[in-house]
Short mmCIF file of C-alpha atoms in Angstrom, two decimals:
data_model
loop_
_atom_site.label_atom_id
_atom_site.label_comp_id
_atom_site.label_asym_id
_atom_site.label_seq_id
_atom_site.Cartn_x
_atom_site.Cartn_y
_atom_site.Cartn_z
CA UNK A 1 -4.25 -8.61 13.42
CA UNK A 2 -6.49 -8.15 10.99
CA UNK A 3 -6.36 -10.21 7.86
CA UNK A 4 -7.28 -9.29 4.80
CA UNK A 5 -8.23 -12.16 2.14
CA UNK A 6 -8.55 -12.14 -1.68
CA UNK A 7 -9.52 -15.54 -3.03
CA UNK A 8 -8.89 -14.63 -6.55
CA UNK A 9 -4.62 -14.22 -7.51
CA UNK A 10 -6.13 -13.85 -10.91
CA UNK A 11 -9.25 -12.54 -13.44
CA UNK A 12 -9.63 -11.75 -16.88
CA UNK A 13 -12.56 -9.35 -18.53
CA UNK A 14 -13.33 -8.27 -22.21
CA UNK A 15 -12.08 -4.65 -22.62
CA UNK A 16 -15.56 -2.40 -22.60
CA UNK A 17 -16.92 -4.70 -19.97
CA UNK A 18 -17.80 -5.37 -16.37
CA UNK A 19 -15.68 -7.80 -13.51
CA UNK A 20 -16.10 -8.04 -10.03
CA UNK A 21 -12.65 -7.79 -7.49
CA UNK A 22 -13.90 -9.43 -4.08
CA UNK A 23 -12.18 -8.80 -1.17
CA UNK A 24 -12.90 -9.69 2.36
CA UNK A 25 -11.55 -8.63 5.82
CA UNK A 26 -11.59 -10.23 9.50
CA UNK A 27 -11.86 -7.74 12.31
CA UNK A 28 -12.97 -6.68 16.01
CA UNK A 29 -13.42 -3.42 15.31
CA UNK A 30 -16.27 -1.03 13.87
CA UNK A 31 -14.38 2.04 12.93
CA UNK A 32 -11.71 1.42 10.32
CA UNK A 33 -11.07 2.58 6.55
CA UNK A 34 -10.84 0.36 3.57
CA UNK A 35 -8.81 0.91 -0.15
CA UNK A 36 -8.49 -0.25 -2.86
CA UNK A 37 -4.88 0.12 -4.63
CA UNK A 38 -4.16 -0.57 -8.47
CA UNK A 39 -0.41 -1.42 -9.25
CA UNK A 40 0.24 -1.17 -12.72
CA UNK A 41 3.60 -2.11 -14.54
CA UNK A 42 5.11 1.34 -12.96
CA UNK A 43 5.46 0.12 -9.56
CA UNK A 44 3.37 2.47 -8.23
CA UNK A 45 0.53 2.26 -5.67
CA UNK A 46 -2.55 4.24 -7.19
CA UNK A 47 -5.58 4.64 -4.57
CA UNK A 48 -8.80 3.13 -7.54
CA UNK A 49 -11.49 3.83 -4.13
CA UNK A 50 -11.79 4.36 -0.30
CA UNK A 51 -14.52 3.24 1.75
CA UNK A 52 -15.88 4.29 5.58
CA UNK A 53 -16.90 1.45 7.84
CA UNK A 54 -19.09 4.13 9.57
CA UNK A 55 -21.16 5.33 6.06
CA UNK A 56 -23.32 2.89 4.38
CA UNK A 57 -23.42 4.55 1.02
CA UNK A 58 -21.05 2.06 -1.11
CA UNK A 59 -17.97 4.73 -3.01
CA UNK A 60 -18.21 5.94 -6.54
CA UNK A 61 -15.59 7.14 -8.52
CA UNK A 62 -16.38 7.12 -12.44
CA UNK A 63 -15.81 3.73 -13.45
CA UNK A 64 -14.82 2.24 -10.51
CA UNK A 65 -17.81 1.40 -7.04
CA UNK A 66 -17.25 -1.27 -3.41
CA UNK A 67 -20.24 -3.06 -2.25
CA UNK A 68 -19.36 -2.63 1.20
CA UNK A 69 -21.38 -5.37 3.14
CA UNK A 70 -19.96 -4.61 7.53
CA UNK A 71 -22.14 -7.40 8.64
CA UNK A 72 -20.67 -9.65 6.16
CA UNK A 73 -16.98 -8.31 6.22
CA UNK A 74 -16.49 -7.98 2.41
CA UNK A 75 -15.62 -5.18 0.07
CA UNK A 76 -15.69 -5.80 -3.00
CA UNK A 77 -14.17 -3.58 -6.50
CA UNK A 78 -16.55 -3.60 -9.22
CA UNK A 79 -14.94 -1.58 -12.72
CA UNK A 80 -17.29 -1.30 -15.25
CA UNK A 81 -16.30 -0.63 -18.96
CA UNK A 82 -13.34 -2.35 -18.88
CA UNK A 83 -10.64 -0.71 -20.29
CA UNK A 84 -6.95 -1.35 -21.63
CA UNK A 85 -5.66 1.35 -18.89
CA UNK A 86 -7.02 -1.04 -16.10
CA UNK A 87 -5.02 -4.18 -16.48
CA UNK A 88 -2.85 -4.08 -12.79
CA UNK A 89 -2.77 -5.54 -9.90
CA UNK A 90 -4.83 -4.62 -7.26
CA UNK A 91 -5.02 -4.78 -3.80
CA UNK A 92 -7.47 -4.58 -1.30
CA UNK A 93 -6.19 -2.98 2.21
CA UNK A 94 -7.54 -2.24 5.53
CA UNK A 95 -6.70 0.23 7.40
CA UNK A 96 -8.11 1.10 11.52
CA UNK A 97 -9.10 4.55 12.81
CA UNK A 98 -6.63 4.26 15.88
CA UNK A 99 -3.99 2.26 12.96
CA UNK A 100 -0.85 2.95 11.82
CA UNK A 101 -0.52 0.46 9.19
CA UNK A 102 -2.76 -0.91 5.84
CA UNK A 103 -3.80 -4.44 6.15
CA UNK A 104 -3.32 -5.98 2.37
CA UNK A 105 -4.66 -8.41 0.93
CA UNK A 106 -2.29 -10.78 -1.81
CA UNK A 107 -3.46 -9.06 -5.05
CA UNK A 108 -5.40 -9.74 -7.99
CA UNK A 109 -3.90 -9.90 -11.27
CA UNK A 110 -6.42 -8.28 -13.44
CA UNK A 111 -5.91 -8.93 -16.94
CA UNK A 112 -8.03 -6.56 -19.93
CA UNK A 113 -8.36 -8.57 -23.16
CA UNK A 114 -8.73 -6.70 -26.09
CA UNK B 1 3.20 18.93 -8.00
CA UNK B 2 5.83 16.33 -8.09
CA UNK B 3 4.66 13.03 -6.06
CA UNK B 4 7.21 11.42 -3.98
CA UNK B 5 10.19 10.28 -5.19
CA UNK B 6 12.09 6.52 -4.22
CA UNK B 7 15.81 7.06 -5.17
CA UNK B 8 17.95 4.63 -5.89
CA UNK B 9 15.17 3.05 -8.04
CA UNK B 10 17.05 -0.36 -8.29
CA UNK B 11 19.57 -1.69 -5.90
CA UNK B 12 21.79 -4.71 -6.09
CA UNK B 13 24.16 -5.84 -2.59
CA UNK B 14 25.96 -8.61 -1.56
CA UNK B 15 24.89 -10.52 1.48
CA UNK B 16 26.62 -8.90 4.98
CA UNK B 17 26.78 -5.24 3.03
CA UNK B 18 23.92 -2.61 4.19
CA UNK B 19 21.68 -0.23 2.52
CA UNK B 20 20.16 2.91 2.86
CA UNK B 21 16.95 3.72 1.12
CA UNK B 22 15.77 7.50 0.26
CA UNK B 23 11.86 8.43 0.09
CA UNK B 24 11.45 12.30 -0.37
CA UNK B 25 7.28 13.08 0.31
CA UNK B 26 5.19 15.30 -1.30
CA UNK B 27 6.02 18.31 -0.44
CA UNK B 28 3.97 19.37 2.66
CA UNK B 29 3.98 15.21 2.93
CA UNK B 30 4.36 15.16 6.87
CA UNK B 31 3.28 11.36 7.37
CA UNK B 32 6.05 8.76 6.05
CA UNK B 33 5.45 5.14 5.92
CA UNK B 34 7.52 1.91 4.67
CA UNK B 35 6.72 -1.19 3.13
CA UNK B 36 8.26 -4.59 2.18
CA UNK B 37 6.17 -5.98 -0.84
CA UNK B 38 7.60 -9.60 -2.00
CA UNK B 39 6.09 -12.00 -3.37
CA UNK B 40 5.77 -14.58 -1.39
CA UNK B 41 4.64 -12.17 2.09
CA UNK B 42 3.17 -9.49 0.21
CA UNK B 43 3.21 -5.95 1.34
CA UNK B 44 3.82 -5.48 4.91
CA UNK B 45 4.26 -2.60 7.93
CA UNK B 46 7.51 -1.49 8.40
CA UNK B 47 7.41 1.41 9.93
CA UNK B 48 5.55 4.83 9.65
CA UNK B 49 7.10 8.27 10.50
CA UNK B 50 5.42 11.65 11.64
CA UNK B 51 7.21 14.65 12.33
CA UNK B 52 10.10 13.05 12.79
CA UNK B 53 9.17 10.27 15.19
CA UNK B 54 8.58 6.98 14.68
CA UNK B 55 5.22 6.27 14.99
CA UNK B 56 5.31 2.24 14.56
CA UNK B 57 7.02 -0.10 14.04
CA UNK B 58 6.44 -3.49 11.49
CA UNK B 59 7.68 -7.10 12.85
CA UNK B 60 10.54 -7.03 11.09
CA UNK B 61 13.65 -7.53 12.64
CA UNK B 62 16.15 -5.48 13.98
CA UNK B 63 18.46 -4.85 10.58
CA UNK B 64 15.51 -2.93 9.75
CA UNK B 65 15.71 0.72 10.40
CA UNK B 66 14.78 4.14 9.90
CA UNK B 67 14.55 7.69 10.43
CA UNK B 68 12.83 10.94 9.49
CA UNK B 69 14.63 14.19 8.40
CA UNK B 70 12.75 17.86 9.48
CA UNK B 71 12.39 18.38 5.61
CA UNK B 72 9.64 14.49 6.07
CA UNK B 73 12.42 13.53 4.34
CA UNK B 74 13.25 9.56 4.97
CA UNK B 75 15.57 7.49 5.03
CA UNK B 76 15.60 3.27 5.82
CA UNK B 77 18.47 1.16 6.70
CA UNK B 78 19.12 -2.80 6.39
CA UNK B 79 22.10 -3.55 7.46
CA UNK B 80 24.07 -6.95 7.46
CA UNK B 81 21.30 -7.57 4.76
CA UNK B 82 20.20 -11.35 3.44
CA UNK B 83 19.09 -13.23 0.41
CA UNK B 84 15.99 -12.89 2.25
CA UNK B 85 15.63 -8.78 2.46
CA UNK B 86 15.06 -8.90 -1.54
CA UNK B 87 11.87 -6.84 -1.79
CA UNK B 88 10.14 -3.93 -3.53
CA UNK B 89 10.30 -1.12 -0.65
CA UNK B 90 7.33 1.22 -1.42
CA UNK B 91 7.34 4.37 0.71
CA UNK B 92 3.85 6.39 1.09
CA UNK B 93 3.33 9.99 2.19
CA UNK B 94 0.13 11.20 3.28
CA UNK B 95 -0.59 15.24 4.29
CA UNK B 96 -2.82 14.68 7.00
CA UNK B 97 -2.89 12.99 10.33
CA UNK B 98 -6.23 11.79 10.15
CA UNK B 99 -5.76 8.17 9.18
CA UNK B 100 -8.69 7.28 6.58
CA UNK B 101 -6.70 9.46 4.18
CA UNK B 102 -5.45 6.71 1.26
CA UNK B 103 -0.92 7.91 1.14
CA UNK B 104 -0.11 8.46 -1.37
CA UNK B 105 2.61 6.18 -2.92
CA UNK B 106 6.41 6.06 -4.25
CA UNK B 107 7.21 3.56 -7.66
CA UNK B 108 9.86 2.21 -4.97
CA UNK B 109 12.90 0.59 -5.03
CA UNK B 110 14.15 -2.86 -5.65
CA UNK B 111 16.40 -4.49 -3.94
CA UNK B 112 18.50 -7.72 -5.06
CA UNK B 113 20.54 -8.97 -2.93
CA UNK B 114 22.93 -11.90 -3.65
#
């Protein structure tokens, strides 16, 4: 089975600064998708950004961008100009192109300091 | 457009009882997945339904079951509840069968077994 590892249980960042959350994964497949989800105290998982493995270009969504290193099986999330509303649990997730389920990491709790 | 609706939001049950959780997907979404979230095990896949058919099931005992109705609403049932079943149960839906598209999650049902 695929595994997703988030080695940073907690991170903090000053408001307006930049922070990078790490994620590595293990798979023998070549076609898959990677996601970052945010879970605020409201509990709802919110899609932050998505990356197709066949695309070399890193995905970007406004202040959120990823550094996708396929050979290294690394998928980090960079949050620029951090805002108080970015405080949440962030989960990295893997989904096979042929599969029906997400494999989630254990999450990184992000605190934004005013 | 209404989001994914899960009811109830909170539930307290006694060991040995059974429970049914409900999930109403976004209108037009035909695929529904369920995940269990606990502090110890993280997010684990329970099952996925598409057009009333279970397409995949996670590694959970037979006490966990689910179904999907013709209107795409889904229910999951847990029989003979155990203390370890206490968790946040998240439902997610998506519109297309293309696996690369992210799911939209609900806010979950917090089940406490006493």
